[in-house]
Amino acid sequence: MTLHSKPAFSTVVRRALTLLVSLAASTAAHAQGTVDLSGVTTAMSTVEKSCLLGASIAVVIGIVVGVFQFMGRNISAGFISIAGGLFAGIVIGFAPQWVGSLTGQSLSMVIAHATKVMA
């Protein structure tokens, strides 16, 4: 008995049919028409604004916690809370520009591309 025996005819036919079906499905997938993504882009813009609003609220909460730390005589924790809130605000404010400078695209272009890829 040899180490590599010849595959049975049914195995060859089954593999060939699998290949043909996958090629046919691939061809049919490329033949689809375009998809209107204007609604998805609008929805993603709404999600982006909601995330910015939530992050802004988190910054305000961090600053308020720092003020309460100052009032409670915990000066070092107050400075850390205020610095963390301000740093988070800087990151949130400059994030779209950083994305633009690194990729050469605006944030709305990145979101539009992501919706096209996911659709």
Short mmCIF file of N, CA and C in Angstrom, two decimals:
data_model
loop_
_atom_site.label_atom_id
_atom_site.label_comp_id
_atom_site.label_asym_id
_atom_site.label_seq_id
_atom_site.Cartn_x
_atom_site.Cartn_y
_atom_site.Cartn_z
N MET A 1 0.85 -1.17 0.00
CA MET A 1 0.00 0.00 0.00
C MET A 1 0.90 1.24 0.00
N THR A 2 0.62 2.19 -0.87
CA THR A 2 1.45 3.39 -0.98
C THR A 2 0.94 4.45 -0.01
N LEU A 3 1.81 5.40 0.24
CA LEU A 3 1.47 6.47 1.16
C LEU A 3 0.43 7.41 0.55
N HIS A 4 0.56 7.70 -0.74
CA HIS A 4 -0.38 8.58 -1.43
C HIS A 4 -1.17 7.75 -2.44
N SER A 5 -2.38 7.41 -2.11
CA SER A 5 -3.19 6.66 -3.06
C SER A 5 -4.00 7.64 -3.90
N LYS A 6 -4.46 7.18 -5.06
CA LYS A 6 -5.26 8.03 -5.95
C LYS A 6 -6.64 8.23 -5.33
N PRO A 7 -7.16 9.48 -5.40
CA PRO A 7 -8.50 9.71 -4.85
C PRO A 7 -9.56 9.02 -5.70
N ALA A 8 -10.61 8.65 -5.07
CA ALA A 8 -11.71 7.99 -5.77
C ALA A 8 -12.37 8.98 -6.73
N PHE A 9 -13.01 8.45 -7.75
CA PHE A 9 -13.67 9.29 -8.76
C PHE A 9 -14.74 10.16 -8.11
N SER A 10 -15.48 9.64 -7.15
CA SER A 10 -16.55 10.42 -6.51
C SER A 10 -15.97 11.61 -5.74
N THR A 11 -14.79 11.44 -5.15
CA THR A 11 -14.15 12.54 -4.43
C THR A 11 -13.76 13.66 -5.39
N VAL A 12 -13.22 13.29 -6.53
CA VAL A 12 -12.82 14.28 -7.54
C VAL A 12 -14.06 15.02 -8.05
N VAL A 13 -15.12 14.31 -8.32
CA VAL A 13 -16.36 14.94 -8.82
C VAL A 13 -16.93 15.87 -7.76
N ARG A 14 -16.94 15.44 -6.50
CA ARG A 14 -17.49 16.27 -5.43
C ARG A 14 -16.70 17.56 -5.28
N ARG A 15 -15.37 17.48 -5.34
CA ARG A 15 -14.54 18.68 -5.22
C ARG A 15 -14.72 19.60 -6.42
N ALA A 16 -14.86 19.03 -7.61
CA ALA A 16 -15.07 19.84 -8.81
C ALA A 16 -16.42 20.56 -8.75
N LEU A 17 -17.45 19.87 -8.30
CA LEU A 17 -18.76 20.50 -8.17
C LEU A 17 -18.74 21.63 -7.13
N THR A 18 -18.03 21.41 -6.04
CA THR A 18 -17.91 22.46 -5.02
C THR A 18 -17.25 23.69 -5.60
N LEU A 19 -16.20 23.49 -6.39
CA LEU A 19 -15.51 24.60 -7.02
C LEU A 19 -16.42 25.33 -8.01
N LEU A 20 -17.15 24.58 -8.81
CA LEU A 20 -18.04 25.21 -9.79
C LEU A 20 -19.17 25.99 -9.12
N VAL A 21 -19.73 25.45 -8.05
CA VAL A 21 -20.81 26.16 -7.35
C VAL A 21 -20.27 27.45 -6.73
N SER A 22 -19.09 27.40 -6.14
CA SER A 22 -18.52 28.61 -5.53
C SER A 22 -18.19 29.65 -6.58
N LEU A 23 -17.69 29.23 -7.74
CA LEU A 23 -17.42 30.19 -8.82
C LEU A 23 -18.71 30.80 -9.35
N ALA A 24 -19.77 30.01 -9.46
CA ALA A 24 -21.05 30.54 -9.93
C ALA A 24 -21.62 31.54 -8.94
N ALA A 25 -21.51 31.24 -7.65
CA ALA A 25 -22.01 32.16 -6.63
C ALA A 25 -21.20 33.45 -6.62
N SER A 26 -19.90 33.33 -6.83
CA SER A 26 -19.04 34.51 -6.87
C SER A 26 -19.40 35.40 -8.05
N THR A 27 -19.65 34.80 -9.19
CA THR A 27 -20.04 35.57 -10.37
C THR A 27 -21.38 36.25 -10.14
N ALA A 28 -22.32 35.57 -9.53
CA ALA A 28 -23.62 36.17 -9.25
C ALA A 28 -23.50 37.30 -8.24
N ALA A 29 -22.60 37.17 -7.29
CA ALA A 29 -22.42 38.22 -6.29
C ALA A 29 -21.85 39.48 -6.93
N HIS A 30 -20.97 39.33 -7.90
CA HIS A 30 -20.40 40.50 -8.56
C HIS A 30 -21.39 41.15 -9.51
N ALA A 31 -22.41 40.47 -9.91
CA ALA A 31 -23.37 41.00 -10.87
C ALA A 31 -24.48 41.81 -10.22
N GLN A 32 -24.44 41.97 -8.89
CA GLN A 32 -25.50 42.71 -8.22
C GLN A 32 -25.39 44.19 -8.55
N GLY A 33 -26.52 44.89 -8.44
CA GLY A 33 -26.55 46.33 -8.69
C GLY A 33 -26.01 47.12 -7.51
N THR A 34 -26.09 48.42 -7.64
CA THR A 34 -25.60 49.29 -6.57
C THR A 34 -26.65 49.39 -5.47
N VAL A 35 -26.19 49.75 -4.29
CA VAL A 35 -27.06 49.88 -3.13
C VAL A 35 -27.04 51.35 -2.70
N ASP A 36 -28.20 51.91 -2.45
CA ASP A 36 -28.29 53.30 -1.99
C ASP A 36 -27.94 53.34 -0.51
N LEU A 37 -26.86 54.03 -0.15
CA LEU A 37 -26.40 54.08 1.22
C LEU A 37 -26.59 55.45 1.86
N SER A 38 -27.41 56.30 1.26
CA SER A 38 -27.58 57.64 1.82
C SER A 38 -28.22 57.58 3.20
N GLY A 39 -29.15 56.68 3.42
CA GLY A 39 -29.77 56.55 4.72
C GLY A 39 -28.81 56.01 5.77
N VAL A 40 -27.94 55.11 5.36
CA VAL A 40 -26.96 54.54 6.29
C VAL A 40 -25.96 55.61 6.71
N THR A 41 -25.52 56.44 5.75
CA THR A 41 -24.58 57.51 6.07
C THR A 41 -25.21 58.49 7.05
N THR A 42 -26.47 58.80 6.86
CA THR A 42 -27.17 59.70 7.78
C THR A 42 -27.27 59.07 9.16
N ALA A 43 -27.57 57.79 9.21
CA ALA A 43 -27.67 57.10 10.51
C ALA A 43 -26.31 57.06 11.20
N MET A 44 -25.24 56.81 10.45
CA MET A 44 -23.92 56.79 11.05
C MET A 44 -23.50 58.16 11.54
N SER A 45 -23.92 59.20 10.85
CA SER A 45 -23.64 60.56 11.31
C SER A 45 -24.35 60.82 12.63
N THR A 46 -25.58 60.30 12.76
CA THR A 46 -26.31 60.43 14.02
C THR A 46 -25.61 59.67 15.14
N VAL A 47 -25.11 58.49 14.83
CA VAL A 47 -24.37 57.71 15.84
C VAL A 47 -23.10 58.45 16.25
N GLU A 48 -22.41 59.05 15.28
CA GLU A 48 -21.20 59.81 15.58
C GLU A 48 -21.50 60.97 16.52
N LYS A 49 -22.57 61.71 16.23
CA LYS A 49 -22.95 62.83 17.10
C LYS A 49 -23.34 62.35 18.49
N SER A 50 -24.02 61.21 18.57
CA SER A 50 -24.41 60.67 19.87
C SER A 50 -23.18 60.27 20.68
N CYS A 51 -22.19 59.67 20.03
CA CYS A 51 -20.96 59.30 20.72
C CYS A 51 -20.22 60.53 21.22
N LEU A 52 -20.17 61.58 20.40
CA LEU A 52 -19.52 62.81 20.84
C LEU A 52 -20.26 63.43 22.03
N LEU A 53 -21.59 63.37 22.01
CA LEU A 53 -22.37 63.90 23.12
C LEU A 53 -22.10 63.10 24.39
N GLY A 54 -22.10 61.78 24.28
CA GLY A 54 -21.82 60.94 25.44
C GLY A 54 -20.43 61.17 26.00
N ALA A 55 -19.45 61.33 25.11
CA ALA A 55 -18.09 61.60 25.56
C ALA A 55 -17.99 62.97 26.23
N SER A 56 -18.71 63.95 25.71
CA SER A 56 -18.70 65.27 26.33
C SER A 56 -19.31 65.23 27.72
N ILE A 57 -20.36 64.47 27.86
CA ILE A 57 -20.97 64.32 29.19
C ILE A 57 -19.99 63.65 30.15
N ALA A 58 -19.24 62.66 29.66
CA ALA A 58 -18.24 62.00 30.50
C ALA A 58 -17.15 62.98 30.94
N VAL A 59 -16.76 63.90 30.05
CA VAL A 59 -15.76 64.91 30.40
C VAL A 59 -16.30 65.81 31.51
N VAL A 60 -17.54 66.24 31.36
CA VAL A 60 -18.14 67.11 32.38
C VAL A 60 -18.23 66.38 33.72
N ILE A 61 -18.61 65.12 33.69
CA ILE A 61 -18.69 64.34 34.93
C ILE A 61 -17.31 64.24 35.57
N GLY A 62 -16.27 64.02 34.77
CA GLY A 62 -14.91 63.95 35.31
C GLY A 62 -14.49 65.25 35.98
N ILE A 63 -14.84 66.38 35.37
CA ILE A 63 -14.50 67.68 35.96
C ILE A 63 -15.30 67.91 37.25
N VAL A 64 -16.57 67.53 37.25
CA VAL A 64 -17.38 67.69 38.46
C VAL A 64 -16.83 66.83 39.59
N VAL A 65 -16.43 65.61 39.28
CA VAL A 65 -15.83 64.75 40.30
C VAL A 65 -14.56 65.39 40.85
N GLY A 66 -13.77 66.01 39.98
CA GLY A 66 -12.56 66.70 40.44
C GLY A 66 -12.89 67.86 41.37
N VAL A 67 -13.93 68.61 41.06
CA VAL A 67 -14.35 69.72 41.94
C VAL A 67 -14.77 69.17 43.30
N PHE A 68 -15.52 68.07 43.31
CA PHE A 68 -15.92 67.49 44.60
C PHE A 68 -14.70 66.96 45.37
N GLN A 69 -13.70 66.48 44.65
CA GLN A 69 -12.47 66.05 45.32
C GLN A 69 -11.79 67.25 46.00
N PHE A 70 -11.77 68.41 45.30
CA PHE A 70 -11.20 69.61 45.90
C PHE A 70 -11.98 70.01 47.15
N MET A 71 -13.31 69.94 47.05
CA MET A 71 -14.15 70.33 48.19
C MET A 71 -13.95 69.38 49.37
N GLY A 72 -13.63 68.13 49.08
CA GLY A 72 -13.39 67.15 50.14
C GLY A 72 -11.96 67.14 50.63
N ARG A 73 -11.17 68.15 50.26
CA ARG A 73 -9.79 68.32 50.71
C ARG A 73 -8.83 67.27 50.13
N ASN A 74 -9.22 66.59 49.07
CA ASN A 74 -8.33 65.63 48.43
C ASN A 74 -7.77 66.29 47.17
N ILE A 75 -6.76 67.14 47.39
CA ILE A 75 -6.26 68.01 46.33
C ILE A 75 -5.62 67.22 45.19
N SER A 76 -4.82 66.21 45.51
CA SER A 76 -4.13 65.47 44.45
C SER A 76 -5.13 64.71 43.56
N ALA A 77 -6.13 64.09 44.18
CA ALA A 77 -7.15 63.39 43.37
C ALA A 77 -7.97 64.39 42.55
N GLY A 78 -8.17 65.59 43.09
CA GLY A 78 -8.89 66.62 42.33
C GLY A 78 -8.13 67.04 41.09
N PHE A 79 -6.81 67.26 41.25
CA PHE A 79 -6.00 67.62 40.09
C PHE A 79 -5.99 66.50 39.05
N ILE A 80 -5.90 65.28 39.51
CA ILE A 80 -5.89 64.15 38.57
C ILE A 80 -7.22 64.06 37.83
N SER A 81 -8.34 64.26 38.53
CA SER A 81 -9.65 64.20 37.88
C SER A 81 -9.83 65.32 36.87
N ILE A 82 -9.43 66.53 37.26
CA ILE A 82 -9.54 67.67 36.34
C ILE A 82 -8.64 67.46 35.12
N ALA A 83 -7.40 67.02 35.34
CA ALA A 83 -6.48 66.78 34.21
C ALA A 83 -7.01 65.67 33.31
N GLY A 84 -7.57 64.61 33.91
CA GLY A 84 -8.15 63.54 33.09
C GLY A 84 -9.32 64.01 32.26
N GLY A 85 -10.18 64.84 32.86
CA GLY A 85 -11.32 65.38 32.11
C GLY A 85 -10.88 66.28 30.98
N LEU A 86 -9.89 67.14 31.25
CA LEU A 86 -9.39 68.03 30.19
C LEU A 86 -8.68 67.26 29.09
N PHE A 87 -7.89 66.24 29.48
CA PHE A 87 -7.22 65.42 28.47
C PHE A 87 -8.24 64.68 27.60
N ALA A 88 -9.29 64.15 28.23
CA ALA A 88 -10.33 63.46 27.46
C ALA A 88 -11.01 64.44 26.50
N GLY A 89 -11.24 65.67 26.95
CA GLY A 89 -11.83 66.68 26.06
C GLY A 89 -10.94 67.00 24.88
N ILE A 90 -9.63 67.07 25.12
CA ILE A 90 -8.69 67.33 24.03
C ILE A 90 -8.71 66.18 23.02
N VAL A 91 -8.69 64.95 23.53
CA VAL A 91 -8.71 63.79 22.64
C VAL A 91 -10.00 63.76 21.83
N ILE A 92 -11.14 63.99 22.49
CA ILE A 92 -12.42 63.98 21.78
C ILE A 92 -12.47 65.10 20.75
N GLY A 93 -11.97 66.27 21.10
CA GLY A 93 -12.04 67.41 20.18
C GLY A 93 -11.16 67.26 18.96
N PHE A 94 -9.98 66.69 19.15
CA PHE A 94 -9.04 66.59 18.04
C PHE A 94 -9.08 65.27 17.30
N ALA A 95 -9.86 64.30 17.75
CA ALA A 95 -9.88 62.98 17.12
C ALA A 95 -10.22 63.04 15.63
N PRO A 96 -11.25 63.79 15.22
CA PRO A 96 -11.53 63.82 13.76
C PRO A 96 -10.37 64.39 12.94
N GLN A 97 -9.68 65.41 13.47
CA GLN A 97 -8.55 65.96 12.74
C GLN A 97 -7.39 64.97 12.70
N TRP A 98 -7.19 64.23 13.78
CA TRP A 98 -6.12 63.23 13.79
C TRP A 98 -6.38 62.14 12.78
N VAL A 99 -7.64 61.71 12.71
CA VAL A 99 -7.99 60.70 11.70
C VAL A 99 -7.73 61.25 10.31
N GLY A 100 -8.10 62.51 10.10
CA GLY A 100 -7.88 63.13 8.80
C GLY A 100 -6.41 63.26 8.44
N SER A 101 -5.58 63.62 9.43
CA SER A 101 -4.16 63.79 9.12
C SER A 101 -3.46 62.45 8.90
N LEU A 102 -3.91 61.41 9.57
CA LEU A 102 -3.27 60.10 9.41
C LEU A 102 -3.70 59.40 8.13
N THR A 103 -4.97 59.55 7.76
CA THR A 103 -5.50 58.81 6.62
C THR A 103 -5.72 59.66 5.38
N GLY A 104 -5.71 60.98 5.54
CA GLY A 104 -5.99 61.85 4.41
C GLY A 104 -7.47 61.93 4.10
N GLN A 105 -8.31 61.44 5.00
CA GLN A 105 -9.76 61.47 4.78
C GLN A 105 -10.42 62.16 5.97
N SER A 106 -11.56 62.77 5.70
CA SER A 106 -12.32 63.32 6.81
C SER A 106 -13.07 62.20 7.50
N LEU A 107 -13.52 62.45 8.71
CA LEU A 107 -14.19 61.40 9.48
C LEU A 107 -15.48 60.96 8.79
N SER A 108 -16.17 61.88 8.14
CA SER A 108 -17.40 61.48 7.45
C SER A 108 -17.07 60.58 6.26
N MET A 109 -15.91 60.80 5.62
CA MET A 109 -15.51 59.91 4.52
C MET A 109 -15.19 58.52 5.04
N VAL A 110 -14.57 58.44 6.22
CA VAL A 110 -14.25 57.14 6.82
C VAL A 110 -15.54 56.40 7.15
N ILE A 111 -16.52 57.11 7.71
CA ILE A 111 -17.80 56.48 8.06
C ILE A 111 -18.52 56.03 6.80
N ALA A 112 -18.50 56.85 5.74
CA ALA A 112 -19.15 56.46 4.50
C ALA A 112 -18.48 55.22 3.91
N HIS A 113 -17.15 55.15 3.98
CA HIS A 113 -16.43 53.97 3.48
C HIS A 113 -16.78 52.74 4.30
N ALA A 114 -16.87 52.90 5.62
CA ALA A 114 -17.19 51.77 6.47
C ALA A 114 -18.58 51.24 6.17
N THR A 115 -19.52 52.12 5.91
CA THR A 115 -20.87 51.66 5.59
C THR A 115 -20.90 50.93 4.25
N LYS A 116 -20.07 51.38 3.30
CA LYS A 116 -20.02 50.69 2.02
C LYS A 116 -19.41 49.30 2.16
N VAL A 117 -18.40 49.20 3.02
CA VAL A 117 -17.75 47.90 3.21
C VAL A 117 -18.69 46.93 3.91
N MET A 118 -19.43 47.44 4.91
CA MET A 118 -20.31 46.56 5.68
C MET A 118 -21.59 46.20 4.94
N ALA A 119 -21.97 46.99 3.95
CA ALA A 119 -23.23 46.73 3.24
C ALA A 119 -23.08 45.58 2.27
#
